Amino acid sequence: MLAFRQLWRSLDAGQPVVYLVDPSKLPWSSAPGSSVRHYIELHSYAAVRSTTDQNLTGGYLVDHFQAFDPASGTIHNITPLQLQKASTTSDYVDDDLVFVGK
């Protein structure tokens, strides 16, 4: 939850986020599994108003992020759950996984 709050705050401040993923786990990928490092840029999000504040974003729940994939030069939507699934945290413990603005 803390990581998604940081993503939300950075994007809300107009600062894009660079996020490390396993490219084979992206919903738009047709590539087989691999251990290749791949970064995508998250530059906006869509959220819905909620009566609960489970993700600590002022009563909004993020529906999806808009991501630029430099490998294809295209923009895609990715849900928080899909983004979490594509995360490579277990493969690259020593790498910086997320770069957010301060």
Short mmCIF file of N, CA and C in Angstrom, two decimals:
data_model
loop_
_atom_site.label_atom_id
_atom_site.label_comp_id
_atom_site.label_asym_id
_atom_site.label_seq_id
_atom_site.Cartn_x
_atom_site.Cartn_y
_atom_site.Cartn_z
N MET A 1 0.81 -1.19 0.00
CA MET A 1 0.00 0.00 0.00
C MET A 1 0.86 1.26 0.00
N LEU A 2 1.96 1.23 0.74
CA LEU A 2 2.82 2.39 0.80
C LEU A 2 3.41 2.72 -0.57
N ALA A 3 3.81 1.69 -1.31
CA ALA A 3 4.38 1.91 -2.64
C ALA A 3 3.35 2.56 -3.56
N PHE A 4 2.11 2.08 -3.52
CA PHE A 4 1.08 2.66 -4.39
C PHE A 4 0.74 4.08 -3.95
N ARG A 5 0.83 4.37 -2.67
CA ARG A 5 0.60 5.73 -2.21
C ARG A 5 1.69 6.65 -2.77
N GLN A 6 2.94 6.18 -2.79
CA GLN A 6 4.03 6.98 -3.36
C GLN A 6 3.83 7.19 -4.85
N LEU A 7 3.39 6.15 -5.56
CA LEU A 7 3.09 6.29 -6.99
C LEU A 7 2.02 7.35 -7.20
N TRP A 8 0.95 7.23 -6.46
CA TRP A 8 -0.17 8.16 -6.58
C TRP A 8 0.26 9.59 -6.31
N ARG A 9 1.02 9.79 -5.25
CA ARG A 9 1.46 11.15 -4.89
C ARG A 9 2.37 11.75 -5.97
N SER A 10 3.28 10.94 -6.49
CA SER A 10 4.18 11.43 -7.52
C SER A 10 3.41 11.82 -8.78
N LEU A 11 2.51 10.94 -9.21
CA LEU A 11 1.71 11.23 -10.41
C LEU A 11 0.79 12.42 -10.19
N ASP A 12 0.23 12.51 -8.98
CA ASP A 12 -0.65 13.62 -8.67
C ASP A 12 0.09 14.95 -8.72
N ALA A 13 1.39 14.91 -8.44
CA ALA A 13 2.22 16.12 -8.49
C ALA A 13 2.76 16.38 -9.90
N GLY A 14 2.34 15.56 -10.88
CA GLY A 14 2.77 15.76 -12.25
C GLY A 14 4.14 15.18 -12.56
N GLN A 15 4.62 14.29 -11.70
CA GLN A 15 5.94 13.70 -11.89
C GLN A 15 5.79 12.23 -12.29
N PRO A 16 6.24 11.85 -13.48
CA PRO A 16 6.12 10.45 -13.91
C PRO A 16 6.95 9.52 -13.04
N VAL A 17 6.60 8.26 -13.08
CA VAL A 17 7.25 7.23 -12.29
C VAL A 17 7.87 6.20 -13.23
N VAL A 18 9.10 5.81 -12.98
CA VAL A 18 9.75 4.75 -13.74
C VAL A 18 9.70 3.50 -12.89
N TYR A 19 9.20 2.41 -13.46
CA TYR A 19 8.89 1.20 -12.70
C TYR A 19 9.51 -0.02 -13.38
N LEU A 20 10.23 -0.83 -12.62
CA LEU A 20 10.87 -2.03 -13.15
C LEU A 20 9.88 -3.20 -13.17
N VAL A 21 9.79 -3.87 -14.32
CA VAL A 21 8.86 -4.99 -14.47
C VAL A 21 9.53 -6.15 -15.20
N ASP A 22 8.90 -7.30 -15.11
CA ASP A 22 9.24 -8.44 -15.96
C ASP A 22 8.39 -8.27 -17.21
N PRO A 23 8.98 -7.99 -18.37
CA PRO A 23 8.17 -7.69 -19.56
C PRO A 23 7.24 -8.82 -19.97
N SER A 24 7.58 -10.06 -19.64
CA SER A 24 6.70 -11.18 -20.01
C SER A 24 5.42 -11.20 -19.19
N LYS A 25 5.39 -10.47 -18.07
CA LYS A 25 4.21 -10.44 -17.21
C LYS A 25 3.30 -9.24 -17.46
N LEU A 26 3.67 -8.40 -18.41
CA LEU A 26 2.81 -7.26 -18.75
C LEU A 26 1.59 -7.77 -19.49
N PRO A 27 0.41 -7.22 -19.24
CA PRO A 27 -0.81 -7.73 -19.88
C PRO A 27 -0.80 -7.62 -21.41
N TRP A 28 -0.03 -6.71 -21.97
CA TRP A 28 0.02 -6.55 -23.43
C TRP A 28 1.17 -7.33 -24.07
N SER A 29 1.92 -8.08 -23.26
CA SER A 29 3.08 -8.78 -23.79
C SER A 29 2.72 -10.17 -24.30
N SER A 30 3.36 -10.56 -25.38
CA SER A 30 3.22 -11.93 -25.87
C SER A 30 4.56 -12.66 -25.75
N ALA A 31 5.52 -12.03 -25.06
CA ALA A 31 6.85 -12.61 -24.90
C ALA A 31 6.83 -13.72 -23.85
N PRO A 32 7.62 -14.76 -24.05
CA PRO A 32 7.73 -15.80 -23.03
C PRO A 32 8.46 -15.26 -21.80
N GLY A 33 8.40 -15.99 -20.70
CA GLY A 33 9.06 -15.58 -19.47
C GLY A 33 10.54 -15.33 -19.67
N SER A 34 11.05 -14.33 -18.98
CA SER A 34 12.47 -14.04 -19.10
C SER A 34 12.94 -13.31 -17.85
N SER A 35 14.24 -13.17 -17.71
CA SER A 35 14.78 -12.43 -16.58
C SER A 35 15.37 -11.10 -17.05
N VAL A 36 14.89 -10.62 -18.17
CA VAL A 36 15.35 -9.34 -18.73
C VAL A 36 14.79 -8.20 -17.88
N ARG A 37 15.63 -7.21 -17.62
CA ARG A 37 15.16 -6.03 -16.91
C ARG A 37 14.46 -5.12 -17.90
N HIS A 38 13.33 -4.58 -17.47
CA HIS A 38 12.57 -3.71 -18.36
C HIS A 38 11.85 -2.67 -17.52
N TYR A 39 11.98 -1.42 -17.91
CA TYR A 39 11.31 -0.34 -17.21
C TYR A 39 10.16 0.19 -18.07
N ILE A 40 9.07 0.55 -17.39
CA ILE A 40 7.98 1.27 -18.03
C ILE A 40 7.81 2.60 -17.30
N GLU A 41 7.20 3.56 -17.97
CA GLU A 41 6.96 4.85 -17.35
C GLU A 41 5.46 4.99 -17.07
N LEU A 42 5.13 5.23 -15.82
CA LEU A 42 3.74 5.51 -15.45
C LEU A 42 3.60 7.03 -15.44
N HIS A 43 2.62 7.54 -16.18
CA HIS A 43 2.52 8.99 -16.26
C HIS A 43 1.16 9.56 -15.88
N SER A 44 0.18 8.70 -15.65
CA SER A 44 -1.12 9.19 -15.17
C SER A 44 -1.91 8.01 -14.60
N TYR A 45 -3.06 8.32 -14.04
CA TYR A 45 -3.91 7.28 -13.46
C TYR A 45 -5.36 7.71 -13.56
N ALA A 46 -6.25 6.75 -13.42
CA ALA A 46 -7.68 7.01 -13.32
C ALA A 46 -8.13 6.42 -11.99
N ALA A 47 -8.93 7.16 -11.26
CA ALA A 47 -9.37 6.70 -9.94
C ALA A 47 -10.87 6.91 -9.80
N VAL A 48 -11.44 6.16 -8.88
CA VAL A 48 -12.86 6.29 -8.56
C VAL A 48 -12.98 6.68 -7.09
N ARG A 49 -14.01 7.48 -6.80
CA ARG A 49 -14.25 7.93 -5.43
C ARG A 49 -14.73 6.74 -4.61
N SER A 50 -14.26 6.66 -3.39
CA SER A 50 -14.62 5.55 -2.51
C SER A 50 -15.01 6.08 -1.14
N THR A 51 -15.85 5.34 -0.46
CA THR A 51 -16.22 5.73 0.90
C THR A 51 -15.18 5.24 1.90
N THR A 52 -14.28 4.38 1.44
CA THR A 52 -13.17 3.93 2.29
C THR A 52 -11.88 4.50 1.75
N ASP A 53 -10.88 4.48 2.55
CA ASP A 53 -9.58 5.03 2.12
C ASP A 53 -8.51 3.95 2.29
N GLN A 54 -8.75 2.80 1.67
CA GLN A 54 -7.88 1.66 1.86
C GLN A 54 -6.47 1.88 1.34
N ASN A 55 -6.30 2.65 0.27
CA ASN A 55 -4.95 2.84 -0.25
C ASN A 55 -4.39 4.22 0.09
N LEU A 56 -4.99 4.88 1.07
CA LEU A 56 -4.46 6.13 1.63
C LEU A 56 -4.25 7.22 0.59
N THR A 57 -5.21 7.37 -0.31
CA THR A 57 -5.10 8.39 -1.35
C THR A 57 -6.26 9.38 -1.28
N GLY A 58 -6.67 9.73 -0.09
CA GLY A 58 -7.70 10.75 0.06
C GLY A 58 -9.09 10.30 -0.36
N GLY A 59 -9.39 9.02 -0.24
CA GLY A 59 -10.71 8.52 -0.58
C GLY A 59 -10.88 8.09 -2.02
N TYR A 60 -9.81 7.99 -2.77
CA TYR A 60 -9.86 7.54 -4.15
C TYR A 60 -9.17 6.19 -4.29
N LEU A 61 -9.72 5.33 -5.12
CA LEU A 61 -9.11 4.04 -5.43
C LEU A 61 -8.64 4.08 -6.88
N VAL A 62 -7.38 3.79 -7.10
CA VAL A 62 -6.84 3.82 -8.46
C VAL A 62 -7.40 2.65 -9.25
N ASP A 63 -8.03 2.97 -10.37
CA ASP A 63 -8.59 1.95 -11.26
C ASP A 63 -7.50 1.40 -12.17
N HIS A 64 -6.73 2.31 -12.77
CA HIS A 64 -5.61 1.90 -13.63
C HIS A 64 -4.62 3.04 -13.79
N PHE A 65 -3.43 2.66 -14.15
CA PHE A 65 -2.38 3.61 -14.49
C PHE A 65 -2.24 3.62 -16.01
N GLN A 66 -1.77 4.73 -16.54
CA GLN A 66 -1.42 4.78 -17.95
C GLN A 66 0.10 4.68 -18.03
N ALA A 67 0.57 3.73 -18.84
CA ALA A 67 1.99 3.42 -18.89
C ALA A 67 2.52 3.53 -20.32
N PHE A 68 3.72 4.08 -20.43
CA PHE A 68 4.43 4.10 -21.71
C PHE A 68 5.43 2.97 -21.68
N ASP A 69 5.40 2.13 -22.71
CA ASP A 69 6.34 1.02 -22.83
C ASP A 69 7.37 1.39 -23.90
N PRO A 70 8.61 1.68 -23.51
CA PRO A 70 9.61 2.09 -24.49
C PRO A 70 9.99 0.99 -25.48
N ALA A 71 9.74 -0.25 -25.15
CA ALA A 71 10.09 -1.35 -26.06
C ALA A 71 9.27 -1.27 -27.34
N SER A 72 8.00 -0.89 -27.20
CA SER A 72 7.13 -0.82 -28.38
C SER A 72 6.79 0.63 -28.76
N GLY A 73 7.10 1.57 -27.85
CA GLY A 73 6.76 2.96 -28.11
C GLY A 73 5.27 3.23 -28.01
N THR A 74 4.56 2.41 -27.23
CA THR A 74 3.11 2.54 -27.13
C THR A 74 2.67 2.81 -25.69
N ILE A 75 1.45 3.30 -25.57
CA ILE A 75 0.85 3.60 -24.27
C ILE A 75 -0.23 2.56 -23.99
N HIS A 76 -0.26 2.09 -22.73
CA HIS A 76 -1.21 1.06 -22.32
C HIS A 76 -1.79 1.42 -20.96
N ASN A 77 -2.94 0.83 -20.65
CA ASN A 77 -3.50 0.91 -19.31
C ASN A 77 -3.10 -0.35 -18.55
N ILE A 78 -2.79 -0.18 -17.26
CA ILE A 78 -2.43 -1.31 -16.43
C ILE A 78 -3.03 -1.10 -15.04
N THR A 79 -3.72 -2.10 -14.52
CA THR A 79 -4.35 -1.99 -13.21
C THR A 79 -3.30 -2.15 -12.12
N PRO A 80 -3.59 -1.70 -10.91
CA PRO A 80 -2.63 -1.92 -9.81
C PRO A 80 -2.29 -3.40 -9.61
N LEU A 81 -3.27 -4.27 -9.74
CA LEU A 81 -3.01 -5.71 -9.59
C LEU A 81 -2.10 -6.23 -10.71
N GLN A 82 -2.33 -5.80 -11.93
CA GLN A 82 -1.46 -6.20 -13.05
C GLN A 82 -0.05 -5.65 -12.86
N LEU A 83 0.06 -4.43 -12.36
CA LEU A 83 1.36 -3.83 -12.12
C LEU A 83 2.11 -4.60 -11.03
N GLN A 84 1.39 -4.98 -10.00
CA GLN A 84 2.00 -5.77 -8.93
C GLN A 84 2.47 -7.12 -9.46
N LYS A 85 1.66 -7.75 -10.31
CA LYS A 85 2.03 -9.04 -10.88
C LYS A 85 3.28 -8.92 -11.77
N ALA A 86 3.39 -7.83 -12.48
CA ALA A 86 4.53 -7.63 -13.39
C ALA A 86 5.79 -7.19 -12.66
N SER A 87 5.66 -6.84 -11.39
CA SER A 87 6.81 -6.39 -10.61
C SER A 87 7.84 -7.49 -10.52
N THR A 88 9.09 -7.08 -10.52
CA THR A 88 10.18 -8.06 -10.48
C THR A 88 10.88 -8.08 -9.13
N THR A 89 10.22 -7.69 -8.09
CA THR A 89 10.87 -7.54 -6.80
C THR A 89 11.57 -8.81 -6.33
N SER A 90 11.04 -9.96 -6.62
CA SER A 90 11.68 -11.17 -6.14
C SER A 90 12.91 -11.54 -6.97
N ASP A 91 13.03 -11.03 -8.19
CA ASP A 91 14.15 -11.38 -9.05
C ASP A 91 15.34 -10.44 -8.91
N TYR A 92 15.09 -9.18 -8.58
CA TYR A 92 16.14 -8.18 -8.57
C TYR A 92 16.16 -7.43 -7.25
N VAL A 93 16.55 -8.12 -6.20
CA VAL A 93 16.50 -7.55 -4.87
C VAL A 93 17.36 -6.29 -4.74
N ASP A 94 18.50 -6.24 -5.40
CA ASP A 94 19.41 -5.12 -5.24
C ASP A 94 19.13 -3.95 -6.18
N ASP A 95 18.20 -4.10 -7.09
CA ASP A 95 17.91 -3.04 -8.06
C ASP A 95 16.92 -2.04 -7.50
N ASP A 96 16.96 -0.83 -8.03
CA ASP A 96 15.93 0.15 -7.73
C ASP A 96 14.72 -0.21 -8.57
N LEU A 97 13.60 -0.49 -7.91
CA LEU A 97 12.41 -0.95 -8.60
C LEU A 97 11.52 0.17 -9.07
N VAL A 98 11.52 1.27 -8.31
CA VAL A 98 10.63 2.37 -8.60
C VAL A 98 11.38 3.68 -8.41
N PHE A 99 11.27 4.58 -9.35
CA PHE A 99 11.85 5.92 -9.23
C PHE A 99 10.70 6.91 -9.22
N VAL A 100 10.47 7.57 -8.09
CA VAL A 100 9.39 8.53 -7.98
C VAL A 100 9.98 9.89 -7.64
N GLY A 101 9.23 10.94 -8.00
CA GLY A 101 9.66 12.29 -7.66
C GLY A 101 9.51 12.56 -6.17
N LYS A 102 10.25 13.50 -5.67
CA LYS A 102 10.18 13.85 -4.23
C LYS A 102 9.28 15.05 -4.03
#
